[in-house]
PDB file of C-alpha atoms in Angstrom:
ATOM      1  CA  ASP A   1     128.119  85.758  66.922  1.00  0.00           C
ATOM      2  CA  GLN A   2     126.197  87.384  69.621  1.00  0.00           C
ATOM      3  CA  ALA A   3     126.692  85.099  72.232  1.00  0.00           C
ATOM      4  CA  GLU A   4     130.688  86.045  71.861  1.00  0.00           C
ATOM      5  CA  VAL A   5     130.631  89.315  73.487  1.00  0.00           C
ATOM      6  CA  ALA A   6     133.784  91.526  73.433  1.00  0.00           C
ATOM      7  CA  ARG A   7     135.560  92.122  77.058  1.00  0.00           C
ATOM      8  CA  GLY A   8     133.619  94.937  78.679  1.00  0.00           C
ATOM      9  CA  ALA A   9     130.677  94.945  76.308  1.00  0.00           C
ATOM     10  CA  VAL A  10     127.369  94.701  78.027  1.00  0.00           C
ATOM     11  CA  SER A  11     125.243  91.464  77.482  1.00  0.00           C
ATOM     12  CA  CYS A  12     121.672  92.887  76.620  1.00  0.00           C
ATOM     13  CA  ASN A  13     119.430  90.893  78.409  1.00  0.00           C
ATOM     14  CA  PRO A  14     116.105  92.529  79.407  1.00  0.00           C
ATOM     15  CA  LEU A  15     116.007  89.372  82.357  1.00  0.00           C
ATOM     16  CA  GLN A  16     118.648  91.391  84.287  1.00  0.00           C
ATOM     17  CA  LEU A  17     116.150  94.067  84.976  1.00  0.00           C
ATOM     18  CA  SER A  18     113.775  91.565  86.807  1.00  0.00           C
ATOM     19  CA  PRO A  19     115.012  93.308  90.291  1.00  0.00           C
ATOM     20  CA  CYS A  20     113.562  96.681  88.929  1.00  0.00           C
ATOM     21  CA  ALA A  21     110.239  95.132  87.960  1.00  0.00           C
ATOM     22  CA  SER A  22     108.179  95.828  91.144  1.00  0.00           C
ATOM     23  CA  ALA A  23     109.434  99.209  91.635  1.00  0.00           C
ATOM     24  CA  ILE A  24     108.707  99.965  87.813  1.00  0.00           C
ATOM     25  CA  THR A  25     105.264  98.951  88.252  1.00  0.00           C
ATOM     26  CA  SER A  26     104.376 100.040  91.719  1.00  0.00           C
ATOM     27  CA  SER A  27     105.373 102.956  93.848  1.00  0.00           C
ATOM     28  CA  SER A  28     108.072 101.023  95.632  1.00  0.00           C
ATOM     29  CA  LYS A  29     111.922 102.458  95.926  1.00  0.00           C
ATOM     30  CA  PRO A  30     114.405 100.566  93.650  1.00  0.00           C
ATOM     31  CA  SER A  31     117.039  98.394  95.481  1.00  0.00           C
ATOM     32  CA  ALA A  32     120.424  98.892  94.991  1.00  0.00           C
ATOM     33  CA  THR A  33     120.719  95.996  92.866  1.00  0.00           C
ATOM     34  CA  CYS A  34     117.938  97.330  90.698  1.00  0.00           C
ATOM     35  CA  CYS A  35     120.445 100.336  90.081  1.00  0.00           C
ATOM     36  CA  ALA A  36     123.257  98.396  89.191  1.00  0.00           C
ATOM     37  CA  LYS A  37     121.287  96.029  86.504  1.00  0.00           C
ATOM     38  CA  LEU A  38     119.883  99.454  85.145  1.00  0.00           C
ATOM     39  CA  LYS A  39     123.277 101.058  85.135  1.00  0.00           C
ATOM     40  CA  GLU A  40     124.898  98.117  83.753  1.00  0.00           C
ATOM     41  CA  GLN A  41     121.781  97.724  81.197  1.00  0.00           C
ATOM     42  CA  ARG A  42     121.929 101.414  80.455  1.00  0.00           C
ATOM     43  CA  PRO A  43     123.226 101.001  76.730  1.00  0.00           C
ATOM     44  CA  CYS A  44     120.626  98.409  75.753  1.00  0.00           C
ATOM     45  CA  LEU A  45     117.449 100.969  77.056  1.00  0.00           C
ATOM     46  CA  CYS A  46     117.334 102.009  73.305  1.00  0.00           C
ATOM     47  CA  GLN A  47     117.303  98.456  72.217  1.00  0.00           C
ATOM     48  CA  TYR A  48     114.525  97.396  74.567  1.00  0.00           C
ATOM     49  CA  MET A  49     112.450 100.246  73.858  1.00  0.00           C
ATOM     50  CA  ARG A  50     111.957  99.116  70.422  1.00  0.00           C
ATOM     51  CA  ASN A  51     111.137  95.666  71.411  1.00  0.00           C
ATOM     52  CA  PRO A  52     106.738  95.743  71.620  1.00  0.00           C
ATOM     53  CA  ASN A  53     107.027  93.206  74.166  1.00  0.00           C
ATOM     54  CA  LEU A  54     109.317  95.332  76.320  1.00  0.00           C
ATOM     55  CA  GLN A  55     108.425  99.316  75.454  1.00  0.00           C
ATOM     56  CA  LYS A  56     105.291  99.489  77.918  1.00  0.00           C
ATOM     57  CA  PHE A  57     107.667  98.779  80.618  1.00  0.00           C
ATOM     58  CA  ILE A  58     110.746 100.674  79.444  1.00  0.00           C
ATOM     59  CA  LYS A  59     108.817 103.693  78.209  1.00  0.00           C
ATOM     60  CA  SER A  60     106.127 104.007  81.382  1.00  0.00           C
ATOM     61  CA  SER A  61     106.400 106.607  83.920  1.00  0.00           C
ATOM     62  CA  GLY A  62     107.235 103.938  86.690  1.00  0.00           C
ATOM     63  CA  ALA A  63     110.497 103.209  84.515  1.00  0.00           C
ATOM     64  CA  LYS A  64     110.968 106.960  84.174  1.00  0.00           C
ATOM     65  CA  LYS A  65     110.808 107.451  88.165  1.00  0.00           C
ATOM     66  CA  VAL A  66     113.237 104.196  88.778  1.00  0.00           C
ATOM     67  CA  ALA A  67     115.675 105.891  86.220  1.00  0.00           C
ATOM     68  CA  SER A  68     115.830 109.099  88.189  1.00  0.00           C
ATOM     69  CA  SER A  69     115.642 107.540  91.901  1.00  0.00           C
ATOM     70  CA  CYS A  70     118.742 105.376  90.847  1.00  0.00           C
ATOM     71  CA  ARG A  71     120.391 108.809  89.442  1.00  0.00           C
ATOM     72  CA  ILE A  72     120.554 107.447  85.908  1.00  0.00           C
ATOM     73  CA  PRO A  73     119.784 109.651  82.996  1.00  0.00           C
ATOM     74  CA  TYR A  74     116.901 108.279  80.987  1.00  0.00           C
ATOM     75  CA  PRO A  75     117.675 107.472  77.293  1.00  0.00           C
ATOM     76  CA  LYS A  76     116.613 109.694  74.716  1.00  0.00           C
ATOM     77  CA  CYS A  77     116.408 107.244  71.592  1.00  0.00           C
TER      78      CYS A  77
END
């Protein structure tokens, strides 16, 4: 059952990245909350890239800029 997540495993939920939305879609800097959520959701990013509804955001130059600003390596999926 996916609802039952092993202790320490990340629960993949793209809504967790909502604090990053304005930084991804504009030239604003990502917030500390955005960076923390991005770091937390990093294991899920390749899964999000395969989602047709999310990939235009996750694969955008804005997302790469946010990852770089947060010092999080952009995933190579």
